[in-house]
mmCIF file of C-alpha atoms and ligand atoms in Angstrom:
data_model
loop_
_atom_site.group_PDB
_atom_site.id
_atom_site.type_symbol
_atom_site.label_atom_id
_atom_site.label_comp_id
_atom_site.label_asym_id
_atom_site.label_seq_id
_atom_site.Cartn_x
_atom_site.Cartn_y
_atom_site.Cartn_z
ATOM 1 C CA MET A 1 -8.625 -8.980 -12.340
ATOM 2 C CA LYS A 2 -8.783 -12.685 -11.632
ATOM 3 C CA VAL A 3 -5.283 -13.665 -10.601
ATOM 4 C CA HIS A 4 -3.888 -17.076 -11.493
ATOM 5 C CA GLN A 5 -0.226 -16.224 -11.373
ATOM 6 C CA ALA A 6 1.538 -14.369 -8.594
ATOM 7 C CA GLU A 7 5.084 -14.767 -7.406
ATOM 8 C CA ILE A 8 7.679 -12.819 -5.502
ATOM 9 C CA VAL A 9 10.418 -11.638 -7.836
ATOM 10 C CA ILE A 10 12.862 -9.934 -5.500
ATOM 11 C CA SER A 11 13.266 -8.296 -2.127
ATOM 12 C CA ALA A 12 15.254 -5.223 -2.984
ATOM 13 C CA VAL A 13 17.053 -2.600 -0.932
ATOM 14 C CA ALA A 14 18.629 -0.640 -3.785
ATOM 15 C CA PRO A 15 17.610 0.476 -7.294
ATOM 16 C CA ALA A 16 20.143 -1.857 -8.932
ATOM 17 C CA GLN A 17 18.055 -4.774 -7.668
ATOM 18 C CA TYR A 18 14.691 -3.557 -8.972
ATOM 19 C CA PRO A 19 13.339 -5.829 -11.708
ATOM 20 C CA ASP A 20 14.634 -4.845 -15.113
ATOM 21 C CA THR A 21 11.294 -4.729 -16.968
ATOM 22 C CA ASN A 22 8.898 -2.075 -18.176
ATOM 23 C CA LEU A 23 5.874 -3.546 -16.440
ATOM 24 C CA PRO A 24 3.738 -1.021 -14.557
ATOM 25 C CA GLU A 25 4.128 -0.978 -10.788
ATOM 26 C CA ILE A 26 1.673 -0.298 -7.987
ATOM 27 C CA ALA A 27 3.262 0.360 -4.592
ATOM 28 C CA LEU A 28 1.637 -0.158 -1.209
ATOM 29 C CA ALA A 29 2.499 2.361 1.461
ATOM 30 C CA GLY A 30 1.321 2.784 5.008
ATOM 31 C CA ARG A 31 2.034 2.508 8.677
ATOM 32 C CA SER A 32 3.455 -0.720 9.957
ATOM 33 C CA ASN A 33 0.653 -3.196 10.701
ATOM 34 C CA VAL A 34 -1.980 -1.256 8.721
ATOM 35 C CA GLY A 35 -2.539 -4.210 6.393
ATOM 36 C CA LYS A 36 -0.374 -3.688 3.283
ATOM 37 C CA SER A 37 0.639 -7.325 2.920
ATOM 38 C CA SER A 38 -2.928 -8.444 3.701
ATOM 39 C CA PHE A 39 -4.194 -6.117 0.981
ATOM 40 C CA ILE A 40 -1.929 -7.773 -1.591
ATOM 41 C CA ASN A 41 -2.962 -11.257 -0.486
ATOM 42 C CA THR A 42 -6.652 -10.336 -0.706
ATOM 43 C CA LEU A 43 -6.297 -8.939 -4.198
ATOM 44 C CA ILE A 44 -4.470 -12.003 -5.481
ATOM 45 C CA ASP A 45 -6.568 -14.563 -3.565
ATOM 46 C CA ARG A 46 -3.618 -15.974 -1.651
ATOM 47 C CA LYS A 47 -3.428 -16.597 2.053
ATOM 48 C CA ASN A 48 0.131 -15.573 2.685
ATOM 49 C CA LEU A 49 2.220 -14.890 -0.421
ATOM 50 C CA ALA A 50 2.977 -11.445 0.962
ATOM 51 C CA ARG A 51 4.075 -12.196 4.519
ATOM 52 C CA THR A 52 1.701 -10.855 7.121
ATOM 53 C CA SER A 53 2.223 -10.743 10.829
ATOM 54 C CA SER A 54 0.656 -9.420 13.981
ATOM 55 C CA LYS A 55 4.183 -8.295 14.819
ATOM 56 C CA PRO A 56 4.769 -4.921 13.191
ATOM 57 C CA GLY A 57 7.781 -4.329 11.000
ATOM 58 C CA LYS A 58 7.545 -7.621 9.129
ATOM 59 C CA THR A 59 8.201 -6.192 5.701
ATOM 60 C CA GLN A 60 11.654 -4.566 5.679
ATOM 61 C CA THR A 61 12.590 -4.569 2.024
ATOM 62 C CA LEU A 62 10.904 -3.463 -1.191
ATOM 63 C CA ASN A 63 9.188 -6.714 -2.173
ATOM 64 C CA PHE A 64 8.248 -6.981 -5.845
ATOM 65 C CA TYR A 65 5.407 -9.356 -6.720
ATOM 66 C CA LEU A 66 4.805 -10.219 -10.353
ATOM 67 C CA ILE A 67 1.082 -10.545 -11.071
ATOM 68 C CA GLU A 68 -0.191 -12.271 -14.226
ATOM 69 C CA GLN A 69 2.957 -11.155 -16.107
ATOM 70 C CA ALA A 70 1.078 -7.817 -16.283
ATOM 71 C CA LEU A 71 2.196 -5.719 -13.337
ATOM 72 C CA HIS A 72 4.246 -5.629 -10.154
ATOM 73 C CA PHE A 73 2.905 -4.965 -6.704
ATOM 74 C CA VAL A 74 5.614 -3.425 -4.569
ATOM 75 C CA ASP A 75 5.187 -4.038 -0.842
ATOM 76 C CA VAL A 76 6.975 -1.196 0.926
ATOM 77 C CA PRO A 77 8.202 -1.369 4.539
ATOM 78 C CA GLY A 78 5.758 0.195 6.959
ATOM 79 C CA TYR A 79 6.676 3.521 8.538
ATOM 80 C CA GLY A 80 6.181 4.486 12.155
ATOM 81 C CA TYR A 81 7.510 1.296 13.651
ATOM 82 C CA ALA A 82 8.792 2.481 17.016
ATOM 83 C CA LYS A 83 11.097 -0.426 17.843
ATOM 84 C CA VAL A 84 13.439 0.293 14.972
ATOM 85 C CA SER A 85 16.520 2.417 15.619
ATOM 86 C CA LYS A 86 16.730 5.939 14.236
ATOM 87 C CA THR A 87 19.539 4.995 11.871
ATOM 88 C CA GLU A 88 17.588 2.024 10.587
ATOM 89 C CA ARG A 89 14.489 4.163 10.116
ATOM 90 C CA ALA A 90 16.409 6.856 8.241
ATOM 91 C CA LYS A 91 17.803 4.160 5.933
ATOM 92 C CA TRP A 92 14.321 2.786 5.164
ATOM 93 C CA GLY A 93 12.988 6.311 4.702
ATOM 94 C CA LYS A 94 15.645 7.022 2.102
ATOM 95 C CA MET A 95 15.061 3.709 0.328
ATOM 96 C CA ILE A 96 11.310 4.322 0.123
ATOM 97 C CA GLU A 97 11.725 7.931 -0.966
ATOM 98 C CA THR A 98 14.186 7.014 -3.691
ATOM 99 C CA TYR A 99 11.847 4.369 -5.014
ATOM 100 C CA LEU A 100 8.719 6.546 -4.957
ATOM 101 C CA ALA A 101 10.340 9.676 -6.341
ATOM 102 C CA GLU A 102 12.466 8.070 -9.066
ATOM 103 C CA ARG A 103 10.871 4.890 -10.320
ATOM 104 C CA GLN A 104 9.630 5.408 -13.871
ATOM 105 C CA GLN A 105 7.408 2.320 -13.842
ATOM 106 C CA LEU A 106 5.443 3.494 -10.805
ATOM 107 C CA ARG A 107 1.852 4.188 -11.893
ATOM 108 C CA ALA A 108 0.102 4.730 -8.561
ATOM 109 C CA VAL A 109 0.534 4.293 -4.840
ATOM 110 C CA VAL A 110 -2.062 2.567 -2.735
ATOM 111 C CA SER A 111 -1.793 4.541 0.497
ATOM 112 C CA LEU A 112 -3.288 2.511 3.317
ATOM 113 C CA VAL A 113 -4.725 4.063 6.448
ATOM 114 C CA ASP A 114 -6.619 2.470 9.325
ATOM 115 C CA LEU A 115 -10.306 3.341 9.094
ATOM 116 C CA ARG A 116 -10.582 3.256 12.880
ATOM 117 C CA HIS A 117 -8.122 6.051 13.628
ATOM 118 C CA ALA A 118 -7.272 9.585 12.617
ATOM 119 C CA PRO A 119 -4.353 9.519 10.159
ATOM 120 C CA SER A 120 -0.953 9.846 11.843
ATOM 121 C CA GLN A 121 1.511 12.639 11.066
ATOM 122 C CA GLU A 122 3.345 10.116 8.884
ATOM 123 C CA ASP A 123 0.169 9.191 6.985
ATOM 124 C CA ILE A 124 -0.331 12.883 6.252
ATOM 125 C CA GLN A 125 3.318 13.326 5.259
ATOM 126 C CA MET A 126 3.096 10.354 2.893
ATOM 127 C CA TYR A 127 -0.016 11.747 1.235
ATOM 128 C CA ASP A 128 1.605 15.191 0.881
ATOM 129 C CA PHE A 129 4.766 13.603 -0.517
ATOM 130 C CA LEU A 130 2.782 11.732 -3.167
ATOM 131 C CA LYS A 131 0.833 14.856 -4.106
ATOM 132 C CA TYR A 132 4.093 16.830 -4.329
ATOM 133 C CA TYR A 133 5.559 14.306 -6.777
ATOM 134 C CA GLU A 134 2.222 14.133 -8.628
ATOM 135 C CA ILE A 135 1.996 10.387 -8.129
ATOM 136 C CA PRO A 136 -1.607 9.168 -8.434
ATOM 137 C CA VAL A 137 -2.890 7.985 -5.041
ATOM 138 C CA ILE A 138 -5.496 5.411 -4.161
ATOM 139 C CA VAL A 139 -6.343 5.818 -0.475
ATOM 140 C CA VAL A 140 -7.461 2.516 1.017
ATOM 141 C CA ALA A 141 -8.979 2.626 4.496
ATOM 142 C CA THR A 142 -8.404 -0.835 5.968
ATOM 143 C CA LYS A 143 -9.985 -2.892 8.735
ATOM 144 C CA ALA A 144 -13.503 -1.662 7.915
ATOM 145 C CA ASP A 145 -14.759 -4.916 9.471
ATOM 146 C CA LYS A 146 -13.718 -3.535 12.856
ATOM 147 C CA ILE A 147 -16.093 -0.563 12.632
ATOM 148 C CA PRO A 148 -19.885 -0.754 12.572
ATOM 149 C CA ARG A 149 -21.273 0.067 9.146
ATOM 150 C CA GLY A 150 -23.234 3.034 10.570
ATOM 151 C CA LYS A 151 -19.949 4.749 11.449
ATOM 152 C CA TRP A 152 -18.121 4.285 8.132
ATOM 153 C CA ASN A 153 -19.189 7.665 6.741
ATOM 154 C CA LYS A 154 -18.094 9.532 9.822
ATOM 155 C CA HIS A 155 -14.665 7.861 9.796
ATOM 156 C CA GLU A 156 -14.236 8.400 6.059
ATOM 157 C CA SER A 157 -14.942 12.133 6.464
ATOM 158 C CA MET A 158 -12.558 12.372 9.405
ATOM 159 C CA ILE A 159 -9.743 10.779 7.376
ATOM 160 C CA LYS A 160 -10.382 12.849 4.247
ATOM 161 C CA LYS A 161 -10.392 16.034 6.268
ATOM 162 C CA ALA A 162 -7.123 15.212 8.056
ATOM 163 C CA LEU A 163 -5.395 14.364 4.756
ATOM 164 C CA SER A 164 -6.863 17.354 2.877
ATOM 165 C CA PHE A 165 -7.947 14.630 0.491
ATOM 166 C CA ASP A 166 -7.991 15.580 -3.185
ATOM 167 C CA ALA A 167 -11.381 14.678 -4.674
ATOM 168 C CA ASN A 168 -9.602 13.543 -7.868
ATOM 169 C CA ASP A 169 -8.020 10.655 -5.967
ATOM 170 C CA THR A 170 -9.850 7.405 -5.241
ATOM 171 C CA PHE A 171 -10.920 6.500 -1.701
ATOM 172 C CA ILE A 172 -11.867 2.900 -0.925
ATOM 173 C CA LEU A 173 -13.252 1.300 2.225
ATOM 174 C CA PHE A 174 -11.534 -2.059 2.543
ATOM 175 C CA SER A 175 -11.376 -5.181 4.641
ATOM 176 C CA ALA A 176 -9.062 -8.146 4.181
ATOM 177 C CA VAL A 177 -11.473 -10.121 6.362
ATOM 178 C CA THR A 178 -14.743 -9.533 4.475
ATOM 179 C CA LYS A 179 -13.014 -8.709 1.124
ATOM 180 C CA GLN A 180 -15.056 -5.548 0.975
ATOM 181 C CA GLY A 181 -13.546 -3.100 -1.542
ATOM 182 C CA LYS A 182 -11.589 -5.762 -3.425
ATOM 183 C CA GLU A 183 -13.309 -5.200 -6.791
ATOM 184 C CA GLU A 184 -13.154 -1.427 -6.406
ATOM 185 C CA ALA A 185 -9.453 -1.646 -5.630
ATOM 186 C CA TRP A 186 -8.796 -3.766 -8.729
ATOM 187 C CA GLN A 187 -10.770 -1.293 -10.829
ATOM 188 C CA ALA A 188 -8.685 1.619 -9.530
ATOM 189 C CA ILE A 189 -5.455 -0.316 -10.157
ATOM 190 C CA GLU A 190 -6.484 -1.357 -13.661
ATOM 191 C CA ASP A 191 -7.357 2.267 -14.460
ATOM 192 C CA ALA A 192 -3.960 3.365 -13.144
ATOM 193 C CA ILE A 193 -1.947 0.931 -15.275
ATOM 194 C CA LYS A 194 -3.922 1.384 -18.513
HETATM 195 N N1 GTP B 1 -9.666 -7.290 11.135
HETATM 196 C C1 GTP B 1 -8.772 -7.032 10.182
HETATM 197 N N2 GTP B 1 -7.453 -7.311 10.377
HETATM 198 C C2 GTP B 1 -6.579 -7.026 9.382
HETATM 199 C C3 GTP B 1 -6.996 -6.454 8.151
HETATM 200 N N3 GTP B 1 -5.898 -6.273 7.374
HETATM 201 C C4 GTP B 1 -4.850 -6.726 8.097
HETATM 202 N N4 GTP B 1 -5.241 -7.179 9.299
HETATM 203 C C5 GTP B 1 -4.367 -7.734 10.372
HETATM 204 O O1 GTP B 1 -3.433 -6.736 10.769
HETATM 205 C C6 GTP B 1 -2.147 -7.299 11.026
HETATM 206 C C7 GTP B 1 -1.085 -6.670 10.151
HETATM 207 O O2 GTP B 1 -1.337 -6.950 8.787
HETATM 208 P P1 GTP B 1 -0.179 -6.935 7.684
HETATM 209 O O3 GTP B 1 -0.841 -7.144 6.365
HETATM 210 O O4 GTP B 1 0.930 -7.844 8.056
HETATM 211 O O5 GTP B 1 0.319 -5.416 7.833
HETATM 212 P P2 GTP B 1 1.515 -4.678 7.058
HETATM 213 O O6 GTP B 1 1.024 -3.296 6.768
HETATM 214 O O7 GTP B 1 1.973 -5.469 5.890
HETATM 215 O O8 GTP B 1 2.631 -4.612 8.191
HETATM 216 P P3 GTP B 1 4.227 -4.436 8.023
HETATM 217 O O9 GTP B 1 4.705 -5.448 7.054
HETATM 218 O O10 GTP B 1 4.711 -4.616 9.411
HETATM 219 O O11 GTP B 1 4.458 -3.038 7.553
HETATM 220 C C8 GTP B 1 -2.318 -8.816 10.796
HETATM 221 O O12 GTP B 1 -2.588 -9.421 12.038
HETATM 222 C C9 GTP B 1 -3.512 -8.898 9.864
HETATM 223 O O13 GTP B 1 -4.212 -10.117 9.973
HETATM 224 C C10 GTP B 1 -8.407 -6.175 7.967
HETATM 225 O O14 GTP B 1 -8.875 -5.676 6.931
HETATM 226 N N5 GTP B 1 -9.227 -6.498 9.011
HETATM 227 MG MG1 MG B 2 3.843 -6.244 5.418
#
Protein backbone atom coordinates (compact mmCIF):
# COMPACT_ATOMS: atom_id res chain seq x y z
CA MET A 1 0.00 0.00 0.00
CA LYS A 2 1.30 3.43 -0.89
CA VAL A 3 0.34 5.66 2.01
CA HIS A 4 -0.57 9.29 1.43
CA GLN A 5 -2.68 9.82 4.50
CA ALA A 6 -1.74 8.87 8.04
CA GLU A 7 -2.70 10.58 11.25
CA ILE A 8 -2.95 9.80 14.92
CA VAL A 9 -6.58 9.57 15.97
CA ILE A 10 -6.35 8.98 19.71
CA SER A 11 -4.13 7.77 22.51
CA ALA A 12 -6.48 5.58 24.47
CA VAL A 13 -6.28 3.89 27.85
CA ALA A 14 -9.81 2.49 27.98
CA PRO A 15 -12.27 0.90 25.53
CA ALA A 16 -14.62 3.91 25.71
CA GLN A 17 -11.92 5.94 23.96
CA TYR A 18 -11.29 3.52 21.08
CA PRO A 19 -12.36 5.01 17.75
CA ASP A 20 -16.01 4.39 17.03
CA THR A 21 -15.66 2.99 13.50
CA ASN A 22 -15.75 -0.41 11.85
CA LEU A 23 -12.39 -0.04 10.15
CA PRO A 24 -10.11 -3.07 10.46
CA GLU A 25 -7.28 -2.78 12.97
CA ILE A 26 -3.76 -4.15 13.00
CA ALA A 27 -2.02 -4.02 16.38
CA LEU A 28 1.72 -3.95 16.98
CA ALA A 29 2.97 -5.85 19.99
CA GLY A 30 6.43 -6.49 21.33
CA ARG A 31 9.04 -5.79 23.92
CA SER A 32 9.84 -2.21 24.69
CA ASN A 33 12.44 -0.88 22.24
CA VAL A 34 11.98 -3.73 19.74
CA GLY A 35 10.92 -1.30 17.02
CA LYS A 36 7.10 -1.16 16.98
CA SER A 37 6.87 2.57 16.36
CA SER A 38 9.69 2.37 13.80
CA PHE A 39 7.80 -0.39 12.01
CA ILE A 40 4.73 1.83 11.66
CA ASN A 41 6.81 4.76 10.43
CA THR A 42 8.54 2.56 7.84
CA LEU A 43 5.28 1.21 6.51
CA ILE A 44 3.74 4.66 6.14
CA ASP A 45 6.92 6.39 4.88
CA ARG A 46 7.05 8.86 7.74
CA LYS A 47 10.05 9.70 9.85
CA ASN A 48 8.39 10.06 13.20
CA LEU A 49 4.59 10.02 13.16
CA ALA A 50 4.68 7.15 15.64
CA ARG A 51 7.08 8.43 18.30
CA THR A 52 10.28 6.45 18.48
CA SER A 53 12.97 6.73 21.07
CA SER A 54 16.17 5.09 22.17
CA LYS A 55 14.68 5.35 25.65
CA PRO A 56 12.45 2.34 26.22
CA GLY A 57 8.88 2.76 27.37
CA LYS A 58 8.07 5.65 25.04
CA THR A 59 4.68 4.38 23.98
CA GLN A 60 2.44 4.11 27.06
CA THR A 61 -1.04 4.27 25.62
CA LEU A 62 -2.89 2.47 22.84
CA ASN A 63 -2.16 4.82 19.95
CA PHE A 64 -4.56 4.55 17.01
CA TYR A 65 -3.26 5.69 13.62
CA LEU A 66 -5.71 6.10 10.77
CA ILE A 67 -4.15 5.02 7.47
CA GLU A 68 -5.69 6.01 4.13
CA GLN A 69 -9.17 6.01 5.73
CA ALA A 70 -8.84 2.21 5.30
CA LEU A 71 -7.44 0.81 8.52
CA HIS A 72 -6.03 1.63 11.94
CA PHE A 73 -2.60 0.70 13.17
CA VAL A 74 -2.66 0.35 16.93
CA ASP A 75 0.70 0.96 18.60
CA VAL A 76 0.64 -0.96 21.88
CA PRO A 77 2.90 -0.17 24.85
CA GLY A 78 5.96 -2.38 24.95
CA TYR A 79 6.15 -5.07 27.62
CA GLY A 80 9.19 -5.96 29.67
CA TYR A 81 10.21 -2.44 30.52
CA ALA A 82 12.01 -2.91 33.82
CA LYS A 83 11.89 0.67 35.09
CA VAL A 84 8.12 0.70 35.39
CA SER A 85 6.55 -0.14 38.74
CA LYS A 86 4.70 -3.41 39.22
CA THR A 87 1.38 -1.64 39.62
CA GLU A 88 1.95 0.36 36.47
CA ARG A 89 2.93 -2.77 34.57
CA ALA A 90 -0.13 -4.68 35.76
CA LYS A 91 -2.31 -1.79 34.59
CA TRP A 92 -0.74 -1.80 31.11
CA GLY A 93 -0.98 -5.59 30.97
CA LYS A 94 -4.70 -5.42 31.66
CA MET A 95 -5.23 -2.64 29.12
CA ILE A 96 -3.40 -4.57 26.40
CA GLU A 97 -5.14 -7.84 27.23
CA THR A 98 -8.57 -6.24 27.18
CA TYR A 99 -7.87 -4.68 23.81
CA LEU A 100 -6.44 -7.84 22.21
CA ALA A 101 -9.01 -10.24 23.61
CA GLU A 102 -12.14 -8.11 23.09
CA ARG A 103 -11.70 -5.79 20.15
CA GLN A 104 -13.97 -6.90 17.31
CA GLN A 105 -12.17 -4.82 14.69
CA LEU A 106 -8.81 -6.47 15.38
CA ARG A 107 -7.80 -8.47 12.28
CA ALA A 108 -4.21 -9.43 13.10
CA VAL A 109 -1.37 -8.68 15.46
CA VAL A 110 2.09 -7.90 14.21
CA SER A 111 4.22 -9.48 16.93
CA LEU A 112 7.69 -7.99 16.81
CA VAL A 113 10.76 -9.79 18.07
CA ASP A 114 14.43 -8.84 17.83
CA LEU A 115 16.16 -11.00 15.23
CA ARG A 116 19.39 -10.82 17.21
CA HIS A 117 18.14 -12.50 20.38
CA ALA A 118 16.23 -15.54 21.55
CA PRO A 119 12.61 -14.55 22.27
CA SER A 120 12.01 -13.54 25.89
CA GLN A 121 9.52 -15.30 28.17
CA GLU A 122 7.16 -12.40 27.45
CA ASP A 123 7.56 -12.78 23.68
CA ILE A 124 6.61 -16.43 24.06
CA GLN A 125 3.68 -15.58 26.34
CA MET A 126 2.41 -13.01 23.84
CA TYR A 127 2.57 -15.51 20.99
CA ASP A 128 0.78 -18.16 23.10
CA PHE A 129 -1.85 -15.61 24.13
CA LEU A 130 -2.56 -14.71 20.50
CA LYS A 131 -2.77 -18.37 19.50
CA TYR A 132 -5.12 -19.05 22.43
CA TYR A 133 -7.49 -16.29 21.28
CA GLU A 134 -7.08 -17.43 17.65
CA ILE A 135 -5.90 -14.00 16.58
CA PRO A 136 -3.92 -14.18 13.32
CA VAL A 137 -0.25 -13.36 13.97
CA ILE A 138 2.37 -11.86 11.72
CA VAL A 139 5.76 -12.36 13.38
CA VAL A 140 8.17 -9.61 12.36
CA ALA A 141 11.82 -10.08 13.30
CA THR A 142 13.29 -6.58 13.48
CA LYS A 143 16.77 -5.09 13.26
CA ALA A 144 17.87 -7.55 10.56
CA ASP A 145 20.39 -4.89 9.49
CA LYS A 146 22.31 -5.63 12.69
CA ILE A 147 22.95 -9.27 11.74
CA PRO A 148 25.06 -10.46 8.82
CA ARG A 149 22.92 -11.90 6.04
CA GLY A 150 24.66 -15.29 6.36
CA LYS A 151 23.23 -15.66 9.87
CA TRP A 152 19.60 -14.74 9.15
CA ASN A 153 18.49 -18.34 8.62
CA LYS A 154 20.05 -19.53 11.84
CA HIS A 155 18.39 -16.74 13.84
CA GLU A 156 15.03 -17.28 12.15
CA SER A 157 15.11 -20.99 13.05
CA MET A 158 16.11 -20.20 16.63
CA ILE A 159 13.17 -17.81 17.03
CA LYS A 160 10.63 -20.12 15.38
CA LYS A 161 11.72 -22.99 17.58
CA ALA A 162 11.48 -20.96 20.80
CA LEU A 163 7.99 -19.71 19.88
CA SER A 164 6.77 -23.12 18.65
CA PHE A 165 5.92 -21.10 15.57
CA ASP A 166 2.80 -22.18 13.69
CA ALA A 167 3.66 -22.64 10.01
CA ASN A 168 0.27 -21.10 9.10
CA ASP A 169 1.42 -17.75 10.47
CA THR A 170 3.60 -15.34 8.49
CA PHE A 171 7.22 -14.71 9.47
CA ILE A 172 9.00 -11.66 8.07
CA LEU A 173 12.61 -10.50 8.36
CA PHE A 174 12.48 -6.74 8.75
CA SER A 175 14.63 -3.67 9.10
CA ALA A 176 13.47 -0.10 9.61
CA VAL A 177 16.93 0.98 8.45
CA THR A 178 17.14 -0.84 5.10
CA LYS A 179 13.31 -1.15 4.69
CA GLN A 180 13.79 -4.84 4.10
CA GLY A 181 10.48 -6.70 4.53
CA LYS A 182 8.32 -3.61 4.04
CA GLU A 183 6.47 -4.93 0.97
CA GLU A 184 6.04 -8.37 2.51
CA ALA A 185 4.63 -6.79 5.66
CA TRP A 186 2.12 -4.74 3.65
CA GLN A 187 1.10 -7.86 1.75
CA ALA A 188 0.47 -9.75 4.99
CA ILE A 189 -1.51 -6.82 6.41
CA GLU A 190 -3.59 -6.39 3.26
CA ASP A 191 -4.37 -10.13 3.31
CA ALA A 192 -5.41 -9.86 6.96
CA ILE A 193 -7.84 -6.97 6.43
CA LYS A 194 -9.43 -8.27 3.21
N1 LIG B 1 19.29 -0.76 13.50
C1 LIG B 1 17.98 -0.73 13.69
N2 LIG B 1 17.44 0.02 14.70
C2 LIG B 1 16.10 0.02 14.86
C3 LIG B 1 15.24 -0.73 14.01
N3 LIG B 1 13.96 -0.54 14.43
C4 LIG B 1 14.03 0.30 15.49
N4 LIG B 1 15.30 0.64 15.76
C5 LIG B 1 15.78 1.52 16.86
O1 LIG B 1 15.40 0.95 18.11
C6 LIG B 1 14.99 1.95 19.03
C7 LIG B 1 13.58 1.71 19.52
O2 LIG B 1 12.66 1.81 18.44
P1 LIG B 1 11.12 2.15 18.66
O3 LIG B 1 10.46 2.04 17.33
O4 LIG B 1 10.95 3.42 19.42
O5 LIG B 1 10.69 0.93 19.61
P2 LIG B 1 9.27 0.63 20.28
O6 LIG B 1 9.07 -0.85 20.19
O7 LIG B 1 8.20 1.47 19.69
O8 LIG B 1 9.55 1.03 21.80
P3 LIG B 1 8.49 1.43 22.94
O9 LIG B 1 7.61 2.50 22.41
O10 LIG B 1 9.37 1.84 24.06
O11 LIG B 1 7.73 0.19 23.29
C8 LIG B 1 15.16 3.29 18.29
O12 LIG B 1 16.42 3.82 18.62
C9 LIG B 1 15.09 2.89 16.83
O13 LIG B 1 15.78 3.78 15.98
C10 LIG B 1 15.83 -1.51 12.94
O14 LIG B 1 15.17 -2.19 12.14
N5 LIG B 1 17.19 -1.45 12.84
MG1 LIG C 1 6.91 2.85 20.56
